[in-house]
Amino acid sequence: MALRNIRQYGDEVLGKVCREVKDVTPRIRELIEDMKETMYANNGVGLAAPQVGVLRRVVVVDVGEGPIVLINPRIMETSGERTEEEGCLSLPGKSGLVTRPAYVKVEAYNEAMERIEVEGEELLARAFCHEIDHLDGHMYVEKVEGGVHDVAYEEEEEEG
Ligand code: NI
């Protein structure tokens, strides 16, 4: 396993649409392990493959309940709305208010390429939406209400 370099806001790779994963090859497996390690090392709650420069539909999320790996994720259902501060490891030290669903149900594939459904509420729902947006070349700053601002150090653990 190895830490990977996180691409920063403004890097053109973050604006690109990622390709689906057909098979979990050793290379994809290594990518997933490296993404987890990189997310934890940076105190993130999520990381998407394009953030480490790989244009594949792979996401890792951990809001403190253990790692969730999503391959080719797709949001199937949403409900409610929450407006909260959100940040991103590709724009460290910054955050802004973003409205996201309070609940989402996601369809994806796991590392064995088995179809899974995962549900998330609150921060987990937000993390799923934020990371899946990355796969389509979107950053939270596009959705920020009232602009992006500097955050206090203790808020940085909620970056994805
Ligand atoms: Ni992000």
CSV table of N, CA and C and ligand atoms in Angstrom, one decimal:
chain,number,residue,atom,x,y,z
A,1,MET,N,0.8,-1.2,0.0
A,1,MET,CA,0.0,0.0,0.0
A,1,MET,C,0.9,1.2,0.0
A,2,ALA,N,0.3,2.3,-0.5
A,2,ALA,CA,1.1,3.5,-0.6
A,2,ALA,C,0.1,4.7,-0.5
A,3,LEU,N,0.6,5.8,0.0
A,3,LEU,CA,-0.1,7.0,0.0
A,3,LEU,C,-0.1,7.6,-1.4
A,4,ARG,N,-1.2,8.1,-1.8
A,4,ARG,CA,-1.2,8.8,-3.1
A,4,ARG,C,-1.4,10.3,-3.0
A,5,ASN,N,-0.9,11.0,-4.0
A,5,ASN,CA,-0.9,12.4,-4.0
A,5,ASN,C,-2.4,12.9,-4.3
A,6,ILE,N,-2.9,13.8,-3.5
A,6,ILE,CA,-4.3,14.3,-3.7
A,6,ILE,C,-4.3,15.5,-4.6
A,7,ARG,N,-5.0,15.3,-5.7
A,7,ARG,CA,-5.1,16.4,-6.7
A,7,ARG,C,-5.9,17.6,-6.1
A,8,GLN,N,-5.4,18.8,-6.3
A,8,GLN,CA,-6.0,20.0,-5.7
A,8,GLN,C,-6.9,20.7,-6.7
A,9,TYR,N,-7.9,21.4,-6.1
A,9,TYR,CA,-8.9,22.1,-6.8
A,9,TYR,C,-8.2,23.0,-7.9
A,10,GLY,N,-8.7,22.9,-9.1
A,10,GLY,CA,-8.1,23.6,-10.2
A,10,GLY,C,-7.4,22.6,-11.2
A,11,ASP,N,-7.1,21.4,-10.7
A,11,ASP,CA,-6.5,20.3,-11.5
A,11,ASP,C,-7.5,19.8,-12.4
A,12,GLU,N,-7.2,19.8,-13.7
A,12,GLU,CA,-8.2,19.4,-14.7
A,12,GLU,C,-8.8,18.0,-14.5
A,13,VAL,N,-8.1,17.1,-13.9
A,13,VAL,CA,-8.6,15.8,-13.7
A,13,VAL,C,-9.8,15.8,-12.9
A,14,LEU,N,-10.0,16.8,-12.0
A,14,LEU,CA,-11.2,16.8,-11.1
A,14,LEU,C,-12.4,17.3,-11.8
A,15,GLY,N,-12.3,17.7,-13.1
A,15,GLY,CA,-13.5,18.1,-13.8
A,15,GLY,C,-13.9,17.1,-14.8
A,16,LYS,N,-13.3,15.9,-14.8
A,16,LYS,CA,-13.6,14.9,-15.8
A,16,LYS,C,-14.5,13.8,-15.3
A,17,VAL,N,-15.3,13.2,-16.3
A,17,VAL,CA,-16.2,12.1,-15.9
A,17,VAL,C,-15.4,10.8,-15.9
A,18,CYS,N,-15.6,10.0,-14.9
A,18,CYS,CA,-14.9,8.8,-14.7
A,18,CYS,C,-15.5,7.6,-15.4
A,19,ARG,N,-14.7,6.6,-15.8
A,19,ARG,CA,-15.2,5.4,-16.5
A,19,ARG,C,-15.6,4.4,-15.4
A,20,GLU,N,-16.6,3.5,-15.8
A,20,GLU,CA,-17.0,2.4,-15.0
A,20,GLU,C,-15.9,1.4,-14.9
A,21,VAL,N,-15.9,0.7,-13.7
A,21,VAL,CA,-15.0,-0.4,-13.5
A,21,VAL,C,-15.7,-1.7,-14.0
A,22,LYS,N,-15.0,-2.5,-14.8
A,22,LYS,CA,-15.6,-3.7,-15.3
A,22,LYS,C,-15.2,-4.9,-14.5
A,23,ASP,N,-13.9,-5.0,-14.1
A,23,ASP,CA,-13.4,-6.0,-13.3
A,23,ASP,C,-12.5,-5.4,-12.2
A,24,VAL,N,-12.6,-6.1,-11.0
A,24,VAL,CA,-11.7,-5.7,-9.9
A,24,VAL,C,-10.3,-6.4,-10.2
A,25,THR,N,-9.5,-5.7,-11.0
A,25,THR,CA,-8.2,-6.2,-11.3
A,25,THR,C,-7.2,-6.0,-10.1
A,26,PRO,N,-6.1,-6.6,-10.1
A,26,PRO,CA,-5.1,-6.3,-9.0
A,26,PRO,C,-4.8,-4.8,-8.9
A,27,ARG,N,-4.8,-4.1,-10.1
A,27,ARG,CA,-4.6,-2.7,-10.1
A,27,ARG,C,-5.7,-1.9,-9.4
A,28,ILE,N,-6.9,-2.3,-9.6
A,28,ILE,CA,-8.1,-1.7,-9.0
A,28,ILE,C,-8.0,-1.9,-7.5
A,29,ARG,N,-7.7,-3.2,-7.1
A,29,ARG,CA,-7.6,-3.6,-5.7
A,29,ARG,C,-6.5,-2.7,-5.0
A,30,GLU,N,-5.4,-2.5,-5.6
A,30,GLU,CA,-4.3,-1.7,-5.1
A,30,GLU,C,-4.8,-0.2,-5.0
A,31,LEU,N,-5.5,0.3,-6.0
A,31,LEU,CA,-6.1,1.6,-5.9
A,31,LEU,C,-7.0,1.8,-4.7
A,32,ILE,N,-7.9,0.8,-4.5
A,32,ILE,CA,-8.8,0.9,-3.3
A,32,ILE,C,-8.0,1.0,-2.0
A,33,GLU,N,-7.0,0.1,-1.9
A,33,GLU,CA,-6.2,0.1,-0.6
A,33,GLU,C,-5.5,1.4,-0.4
A,34,ASP,N,-4.9,1.9,-1.5
A,34,ASP,CA,-4.2,3.2,-1.4
A,34,ASP,C,-5.2,4.3,-1.1
A,35,MET,N,-6.4,4.3,-1.7
A,35,MET,CA,-7.3,5.4,-1.4
A,35,MET,C,-7.7,5.4,0.0
A,36,LYS,N,-8.0,4.2,0.6
A,36,LYS,CA,-8.3,4.1,2.1
A,36,LYS,C,-7.2,4.7,2.9
A,37,GLU,N,-5.9,4.3,2.6
A,37,GLU,CA,-4.8,4.7,3.4
A,37,GLU,C,-4.6,6.2,3.2
A,38,THR,N,-4.8,6.7,2.0
A,38,THR,CA,-4.7,8.2,1.8
A,38,THR,C,-5.8,9.0,2.5
A,39,MET,N,-7.0,8.4,2.5
A,39,MET,CA,-8.2,9.1,3.2
A,39,MET,C,-7.9,9.2,4.7
A,40,TYR,N,-7.4,8.1,5.3
A,40,TYR,CA,-7.2,8.1,6.7
A,40,TYR,C,-6.0,9.0,7.1
A,41,ALA,N,-5.0,8.9,6.3
A,41,ALA,CA,-3.8,9.7,6.5
A,41,ALA,C,-4.1,11.2,6.5
A,42,ASN,N,-5.1,11.6,5.8
A,42,ASN,CA,-5.5,13.0,5.7
A,42,ASN,C,-6.8,13.4,6.5
A,43,ASN,N,-7.2,12.4,7.4
A,43,ASN,CA,-8.3,12.6,8.2
A,43,ASN,C,-9.6,13.0,7.4
A,44,GLY,N,-9.7,12.3,6.3
A,44,GLY,CA,-10.9,12.5,5.4
A,44,GLY,C,-12.0,11.6,5.8
A,45,VAL,N,-13.2,11.9,5.4
A,45,VAL,CA,-14.4,11.0,5.6
A,45,VAL,C,-14.7,10.3,4.2
A,46,GLY,N,-14.0,10.7,3.2
A,46,GLY,CA,-14.3,10.1,1.9
A,46,GLY,C,-13.2,10.5,0.9
A,47,LEU,N,-13.1,9.7,-0.1
A,47,LEU,CA,-12.2,10.0,-1.2
A,47,LEU,C,-12.7,9.3,-2.5
A,48,ALA,N,-12.6,10.0,-3.6
A,48,ALA,CA,-13.0,9.5,-4.9
A,48,ALA,C,-11.7,9.3,-5.8
A,49,ALA,N,-11.7,8.3,-6.6
A,49,ALA,CA,-10.5,8.0,-7.4
A,49,ALA,C,-10.0,9.2,-8.2
A,50,PRO,N,-10.8,10.0,-8.8
A,50,PRO,CA,-10.2,11.2,-9.5
A,50,PRO,C,-9.3,12.1,-8.6
A,51,GLN,N,-9.6,12.1,-7.3
A,51,GLN,CA,-8.8,12.9,-6.4
A,51,GLN,C,-7.4,12.4,-6.3
A,52,VAL,N,-7.2,11.1,-6.7
A,52,VAL,CA,-5.8,10.6,-6.7
A,52,VAL,C,-5.4,10.4,-8.2
A,53,GLY,N,-6.1,11.1,-9.1
A,53,GLY,CA,-5.7,11.1,-10.5
A,53,GLY,C,-6.1,9.9,-11.3
A,54,VAL,N,-7.1,9.1,-10.8
A,54,VAL,CA,-7.5,7.9,-11.5
A,54,VAL,C,-8.9,8.1,-12.0
A,55,LEU,N,-9.2,8.1,-13.3
A,55,LEU,CA,-10.6,8.4,-13.7
A,55,LEU,C,-11.4,7.1,-13.8
A,56,ARG,N,-11.6,6.5,-12.7
A,56,ARG,CA,-12.5,5.3,-12.6
A,56,ARG,C,-13.5,5.5,-11.5
A,57,ARG,N,-14.7,4.8,-11.6
A,57,ARG,CA,-15.8,5.1,-10.7
A,57,ARG,C,-15.6,4.3,-9.4
A,58,VAL,N,-14.7,4.8,-8.6
A,58,VAL,CA,-14.4,4.1,-7.3
A,58,VAL,C,-14.4,5.2,-6.2
A,59,VAL,N,-15.1,4.8,-5.1
A,59,VAL,CA,-15.2,5.8,-4.0
A,59,VAL,C,-14.9,5.0,-2.7
A,60,VAL,N,-14.2,5.6,-1.7
A,60,VAL,CA,-14.2,5.1,-0.4
A,60,VAL,C,-14.7,6.1,0.6
A,61,VAL,N,-15.5,5.6,1.6
A,61,VAL,CA,-16.1,6.5,2.6
A,61,VAL,C,-15.9,5.9,4.0
A,62,ASP,N,-15.6,6.7,5.0
A,62,ASP,CA,-15.6,6.2,6.4
A,62,ASP,C,-16.0,7.4,7.3
A,63,VAL,N,-17.2,7.4,7.8
A,63,VAL,CA,-17.6,8.5,8.7
A,63,VAL,C,-17.5,8.1,10.1
A,64,GLY,N,-16.6,7.1,10.4
A,64,GLY,CA,-16.3,6.7,11.7
A,64,GLY,C,-17.0,5.3,12.1
A,65,GLU,N,-17.6,4.7,11.0
A,65,GLU,CA,-18.3,3.4,11.2
A,65,GLU,C,-17.6,2.3,10.4
A,66,GLY,N,-16.4,2.6,10.0
A,66,GLY,CA,-15.7,1.6,9.2
A,66,GLY,C,-15.7,1.9,7.7
A,67,PRO,N,-14.8,1.4,6.9
A,67,PRO,CA,-14.7,1.8,5.5
A,67,PRO,C,-15.8,1.2,4.7
A,68,ILE,N,-16.3,2.0,3.7
A,68,ILE,CA,-17.3,1.5,2.7
A,68,ILE,C,-16.6,1.8,1.4
A,69,VAL,N,-16.6,0.7,0.6
A,69,VAL,CA,-16.0,0.8,-0.8
A,69,VAL,C,-17.2,0.7,-1.8
A,70,LEU,N,-17.3,1.7,-2.6
A,70,LEU,CA,-18.3,1.7,-3.6
A,70,LEU,C,-17.7,1.8,-5.0
A,71,ILE,N,-18.1,0.7,-5.8
A,71,ILE,CA,-17.6,0.7,-7.2
A,71,ILE,C,-18.8,1.0,-8.1
A,72,ASN,N,-18.7,1.8,-9.1
A,72,ASN,CA,-19.8,2.2,-10.0
A,72,ASN,C,-21.0,2.6,-9.2
A,73,PRO,N,-20.9,3.5,-8.2
A,73,PRO,CA,-22.1,3.8,-7.4
A,73,PRO,C,-23.1,4.7,-8.1
A,74,ARG,N,-24.4,4.5,-7.7
A,74,ARG,CA,-25.4,5.2,-8.3
A,74,ARG,C,-26.5,5.5,-7.2
A,75,ILE,N,-26.9,6.8,-7.2
A,75,ILE,CA,-27.9,7.1,-6.2
A,75,ILE,C,-29.3,6.7,-6.7
A,76,MET,N,-30.0,5.8,-5.9
A,76,MET,CA,-31.3,5.3,-6.3
A,76,MET,C,-32.4,6.1,-5.7
A,77,GLU,N,-32.3,6.5,-4.5
A,77,GLU,CA,-33.3,7.2,-3.8
A,77,GLU,C,-32.8,8.3,-2.9
A,78,THR,N,-33.5,9.4,-2.7
A,78,THR,CA,-33.1,10.4,-1.8
A,78,THR,C,-34.3,10.9,-1.0
A,79,SER,N,-34.2,11.4,0.2
A,79,SER,CA,-35.3,12.1,0.8
A,79,SER,C,-34.7,13.1,1.8
A,80,GLY,N,-35.6,14.1,2.0
A,80,GLY,CA,-35.2,15.2,2.9
A,80,GLY,C,-34.1,16.1,2.4
A,81,GLU,N,-33.7,17.0,3.2
A,81,GLU,CA,-32.7,18.0,2.9
A,81,GLU,C,-32.0,18.4,4.2
A,82,ARG,N,-30.7,18.6,4.0
A,82,ARG,CA,-29.9,19.2,5.1
A,82,ARG,C,-28.9,20.2,4.6
A,83,THR,N,-28.7,21.3,5.2
A,83,THR,CA,-27.7,22.3,4.8
A,83,THR,C,-26.7,22.3,5.9
A,84,GLU,N,-25.5,21.9,5.6
A,84,GLU,CA,-24.4,21.8,6.5
A,84,GLU,C,-23.1,22.3,5.9
A,85,GLU,N,-22.1,22.5,6.7
A,85,GLU,CA,-20.7,22.8,6.2
A,85,GLU,C,-20.1,21.6,5.6
A,86,GLU,N,-19.5,21.8,4.5
A,86,GLU,CA,-18.8,20.6,3.8
A,86,GLU,C,-17.5,21.1,3.3
A,87,GLY,N,-16.5,20.1,3.3
A,87,GLY,CA,-15.2,20.4,2.8
A,87,GLY,C,-14.7,19.3,1.9
A,88,CYS,N,-13.5,19.4,1.4
A,88,CYS,CA,-13.0,18.5,0.5
A,88,CYS,C,-11.5,18.4,0.6
A,89,LEU,N,-10.9,17.2,0.5
A,89,LEU,CA,-9.5,17.0,0.6
A,89,LEU,C,-8.8,17.7,-0.6
A,90,SER,N,-9.5,18.0,-1.6
A,90,SER,CA,-8.9,18.6,-2.8
A,90,SER,C,-8.9,20.2,-2.6
A,91,LEU,N,-9.5,20.6,-1.5
A,91,LEU,CA,-9.5,22.0,-1.2
A,91,LEU,C,-9.3,22.2,0.3
A,92,PRO,N,-8.1,21.8,0.8
A,92,PRO,CA,-7.9,21.7,2.3
A,92,PRO,C,-8.0,23.1,3.0
A,93,GLY,N,-8.6,23.0,4.2
A,93,GLY,CA,-8.7,24.2,5.0
A,93,GLY,C,-9.9,25.1,4.7
A,94,LYS,N,-10.7,24.6,3.8
A,94,LYS,CA,-11.8,25.4,3.3
A,94,LYS,C,-13.1,24.7,3.6
A,95,SER,N,-14.2,25.4,3.7
A,95,SER,CA,-15.5,24.7,3.7
A,95,SER,C,-16.6,25.7,3.3
A,96,GLY,N,-17.8,25.2,3.1
A,96,GLY,CA,-18.9,26.0,2.7
A,96,GLY,C,-20.2,25.3,2.9
A,97,LEU,N,-21.3,26.0,3.0
A,97,LEU,CA,-22.6,25.4,3.2
A,97,LEU,C,-23.2,24.8,1.9
A,98,VAL,N,-23.5,23.5,2.0
A,98,VAL,CA,-24.1,22.8,0.9
A,98,VAL,C,-25.4,22.1,1.3
A,99,THR,N,-26.4,22.1,0.5
A,99,THR,CA,-27.6,21.4,0.8
A,99,THR,C,-27.6,20.1,0.1
A,100,ARG,N,-27.8,19.0,0.9
A,100,ARG,CA,-27.7,17.6,0.4
A,100,ARG,C,-29.0,16.9,0.9
A,101,PRO,N,-29.3,15.8,0.3
A,101,PRO,CA,-30.4,15.0,0.9
A,101,PRO,C,-30.0,14.5,2.3
A,102,ALA,N,-31.1,14.4,3.1
A,102,ALA,CA,-30.9,13.9,4.5
A,102,ALA,C,-30.7,12.4,4.5
A,103,TYR,N,-31.2,11.7,3.4
A,103,TYR,CA,-31.1,10.3,3.3
A,103,TYR,C,-30.9,9.9,1.9
A,104,VAL,N,-30.0,9.0,1.6
A,104,VAL,CA,-29.8,8.4,0.3
A,104,VAL,C,-29.7,6.9,0.3
A,105,LYS,N,-30.1,6.3,-0.7
A,105,LYS,CA,-29.9,4.9,-0.9
A,105,LYS,C,-29.0,4.8,-2.2
A,106,VAL,N,-27.9,4.0,-2.1
A,106,VAL,CA,-27.0,3.9,-3.2
A,106,VAL,C,-26.9,2.5,-3.6
A,107,GLU,N,-26.9,2.3,-4.9
A,107,GLU,CA,-26.6,1.0,-5.5
A,107,GLU,C,-25.1,1.0,-6.0
A,108,ALA,N,-24.4,0.0,-5.7
A,108,ALA,CA,-23.0,-0.1,-6.2
A,108,ALA,C,-22.5,-1.5,-6.2
A,109,TYR,N,-21.2,-1.7,-6.5
A,109,TYR,CA,-20.6,-3.0,-6.5
A,109,TYR,C,-19.5,-3.0,-5.4
A,110,ASN,N,-19.4,-4.1,-4.7
A,110,ASN,CA,-18.3,-4.2,-3.7
A,110,ASN,C,-17.0,-4.8,-4.4
A,111,GLU,N,-16.0,-5.0,-3.6
A,111,GLU,CA,-14.7,-5.5,-4.1
A,111,GLU,C,-14.8,-6.8,-4.8
A,112,ALA,N,-15.9,-7.6,-4.5
A,112,ALA,CA,-16.1,-8.9,-5.2
A,112,ALA,C,-17.0,-8.7,-6.4
A,113,MET,N,-17.2,-7.5,-6.7
A,113,MET,CA,-18.1,-7.1,-7.9
A,113,MET,C,-19.5,-7.7,-7.7
A,114,GLU,N,-20.0,-7.8,-6.4
A,114,GLU,CA,-21.3,-8.2,-6.1
A,114,GLU,C,-22.1,-6.9,-5.9
A,115,ARG,N,-23.4,-6.9,-6.4
A,115,ARG,CA,-24.2,-5.7,-6.3
A,115,ARG,C,-24.6,-5.5,-4.9
A,116,ILE,N,-24.5,-4.3,-4.4
A,116,ILE,CA,-24.9,-4.0,-3.0
A,116,ILE,C,-25.8,-2.8,-3.0
A,117,GLU,N,-26.5,-2.6,-1.9
A,117,GLU,CA,-27.3,-1.4,-1.7
A,117,GLU,C,-26.9,-0.9,-0.3
A,118,VAL,N,-26.6,0.4,-0.2
A,118,VAL,CA,-26.2,0.9,1.0
A,118,VAL,C,-27.1,2.2,1.3
A,119,GLU,N,-27.4,2.4,2.5
A,119,GLU,CA,-28.2,3.5,2.9
A,119,GLU,C,-27.4,4.4,3.8
A,120,GLY,N,-27.6,5.7,3.7
A,120,GLY,CA,-26.9,6.7,4.6
A,120,GLY,C,-27.8,7.8,5.0
A,121,GLU,N,-27.6,8.2,6.2
A,121,GLU,CA,-28.3,9.4,6.7
A,121,GLU,C,-27.3,10.5,7.1
A,122,GLU,N,-27.7,11.7,7.1
A,122,GLU,CA,-26.9,12.8,7.6
A,122,GLU,C,-25.5,12.8,7.0
A,123,LEU,N,-24.4,12.7,7.8
A,123,LEU,CA,-23.1,12.9,7.3
A,123,LEU,C,-22.8,11.8,6.3
A,124,LEU,N,-23.3,10.6,6.5
A,124,LEU,CA,-23.0,9.5,5.5
A,124,LEU,C,-23.7,9.8,4.2
A,125,ALA,N,-24.9,10.2,4.2
A,125,ALA,CA,-25.6,10.6,3.0
A,125,ALA,C,-24.9,11.7,2.3
A,126,ARG,N,-24.4,12.7,3.0
A,126,ARG,CA,-23.6,13.8,2.5
A,126,ARG,C,-22.3,13.3,1.8
A,127,ALA,N,-21.7,12.4,2.5
A,127,ALA,CA,-20.4,11.9,2.0
A,127,ALA,C,-20.6,11.1,0.7
A,128,PHE,N,-21.7,10.3,0.6
A,128,PHE,CA,-22.0,9.5,-0.6
A,128,PHE,C,-22.2,10.5,-1.8
A,129,CYS,N,-23.0,11.5,-1.5
A,129,CYS,CA,-23.4,12.5,-2.6
A,129,CYS,C,-22.1,13.2,-3.0
A,130,HIS,N,-21.3,13.7,-2.1
A,130,HIS,CA,-20.1,14.4,-2.4
A,130,HIS,C,-19.1,13.6,-3.2
A,131,GLU,N,-18.9,12.3,-2.8
A,131,GLU,CA,-17.9,11.5,-3.5
A,131,GLU,C,-18.5,11.1,-4.9
A,132,ILE,N,-19.7,10.8,-5.0
A,132,ILE,CA,-20.3,10.4,-6.3
A,132,ILE,C,-20.3,11.6,-7.3
A,133,ASP,N,-20.4,12.8,-6.7
A,133,ASP,CA,-20.3,14.0,-7.6
A,133,ASP,C,-18.9,14.1,-8.2
A,134,HIS,N,-17.9,13.7,-7.4
A,134,HIS,CA,-16.5,13.7,-7.9
A,134,HIS,C,-16.4,12.8,-9.2
A,135,LEU,N,-17.1,11.7,-9.2
A,135,LEU,CA,-17.0,10.8,-10.3
A,135,LEU,C,-17.5,11.4,-11.6
A,136,ASP,N,-18.3,12.4,-11.5
A,136,ASP,CA,-18.9,13.1,-12.7
A,136,ASP,C,-18.2,14.5,-12.9
A,137,GLY,N,-17.1,14.7,-12.2
A,137,GLY,CA,-16.3,15.9,-12.4
A,137,GLY,C,-16.8,17.1,-11.7
A,138,HIS,N,-17.6,16.8,-10.6
A,138,HIS,CA,-18.2,18.0,-9.9
A,138,HIS,C,-17.6,18.1,-8.5
A,139,MET,N,-17.3,19.3,-8.1
A,139,MET,CA,-16.8,19.7,-6.7
A,139,MET,C,-18.0,20.4,-5.9
A,140,TYR,N,-17.9,20.2,-4.6
A,140,TYR,CA,-18.9,20.9,-3.8
A,140,TYR,C,-19.0,22.4,-3.9
A,141,VAL,N,-17.9,23.0,-4.3
A,141,VAL,CA,-17.9,24.4,-4.5
A,141,VAL,C,-18.9,24.9,-5.5
A,142,GLU,N,-19.3,24.1,-6.4
A,142,GLU,CA,-20.3,24.5,-7.4
A,142,GLU,C,-21.7,24.6,-6.7
A,143,LYS,N,-21.8,24.0,-5.6
A,143,LYS,CA,-23.1,24.0,-4.9
A,143,LYS,C,-23.2,24.8,-3.6
A,144,VAL,N,-22.0,25.5,-3.3
A,144,VAL,CA,-21.9,26.2,-2.1
A,144,VAL,C,-22.8,27.4,-2.0
A,145,GLU,N,-23.5,27.6,-0.9
A,145,GLU,CA,-24.3,28.8,-0.7
A,145,GLU,C,-23.5,29.8,0.2
A,146,GLY,N,-23.3,30.9,-0.4
A,146,GLY,CA,-22.7,32.0,0.4
A,146,GLY,C,-21.1,32.0,0.4
A,147,GLY,N,-20.6,31.1,-0.5
A,147,GLY,CA,-19.1,31.1,-0.7
A,147,GLY,C,-18.4,30.2,0.2
A,148,VAL,N,-17.1,29.9,-0.2
A,148,VAL,CA,-16.2,29.0,0.5
A,148,VAL,C,-15.4,29.9,1.5
A,149,HIS,N,-15.2,29.4,2.7
A,149,HIS,CA,-14.4,30.1,3.7
A,149,HIS,C,-13.4,29.2,4.4
A,150,ASP,N,-12.5,29.9,5.1
A,150,ASP,CA,-11.5,29.1,5.9
A,150,ASP,C,-12.2,28.4,7.1
A,151,VAL,N,-11.7,27.2,7.4
A,151,VAL,CA,-12.3,26.5,8.5
A,151,VAL,C,-11.3,26.4,9.7
A,152,ALA,N,-11.8,26.3,10.9
A,152,ALA,CA,-11.0,26.0,12.0
A,152,ALA,C,-10.4,24.6,11.9
A,153,TYR,N,-9.3,24.4,12.5
A,153,TYR,CA,-8.6,23.1,12.4
A,153,TYR,C,-9.4,21.9,12.8
A,154,GLU,N,-10.2,22.1,13.9
A,154,GLU,CA,-11.0,20.9,14.3
A,154,GLU,C,-12.1,20.5,13.4
A,155,GLU,N,-12.5,21.3,12.4
A,155,GLU,CA,-13.5,20.9,11.5
A,155,GLU,C,-13.0,20.1,10.3
A,156,GLU,N,-11.6,20.0,10.2
A,156,GLU,CA,-11.1,19.5,9.0
A,156,GLU,C,-11.3,18.0,8.8
A,157,GLU,N,-11.7,17.3,9.9
A,157,GLU,CA,-12.0,15.8,9.7
A,157,GLU,C,-13.2,15.5,8.9
A,158,GLU,N,-14.0,16.5,8.5
A,158,GLU,CA,-15.1,16.3,7.7
A,158,GLU,C,-14.8,16.6,6.2
A,159,GLU,N,-13.6,16.5,5.8
A,159,GLU,CA,-13.3,16.7,4.4
A,159,GLU,C,-13.4,15.4,3.6
A,160,GLY,N,-13.8,15.5,2.4
A,160,GLY,CA,-13.9,14.4,1.5
A,160,GLY,C,-13.3,14.7,0.2
B,1,NI,NI,-14.1,15.9,-2.2
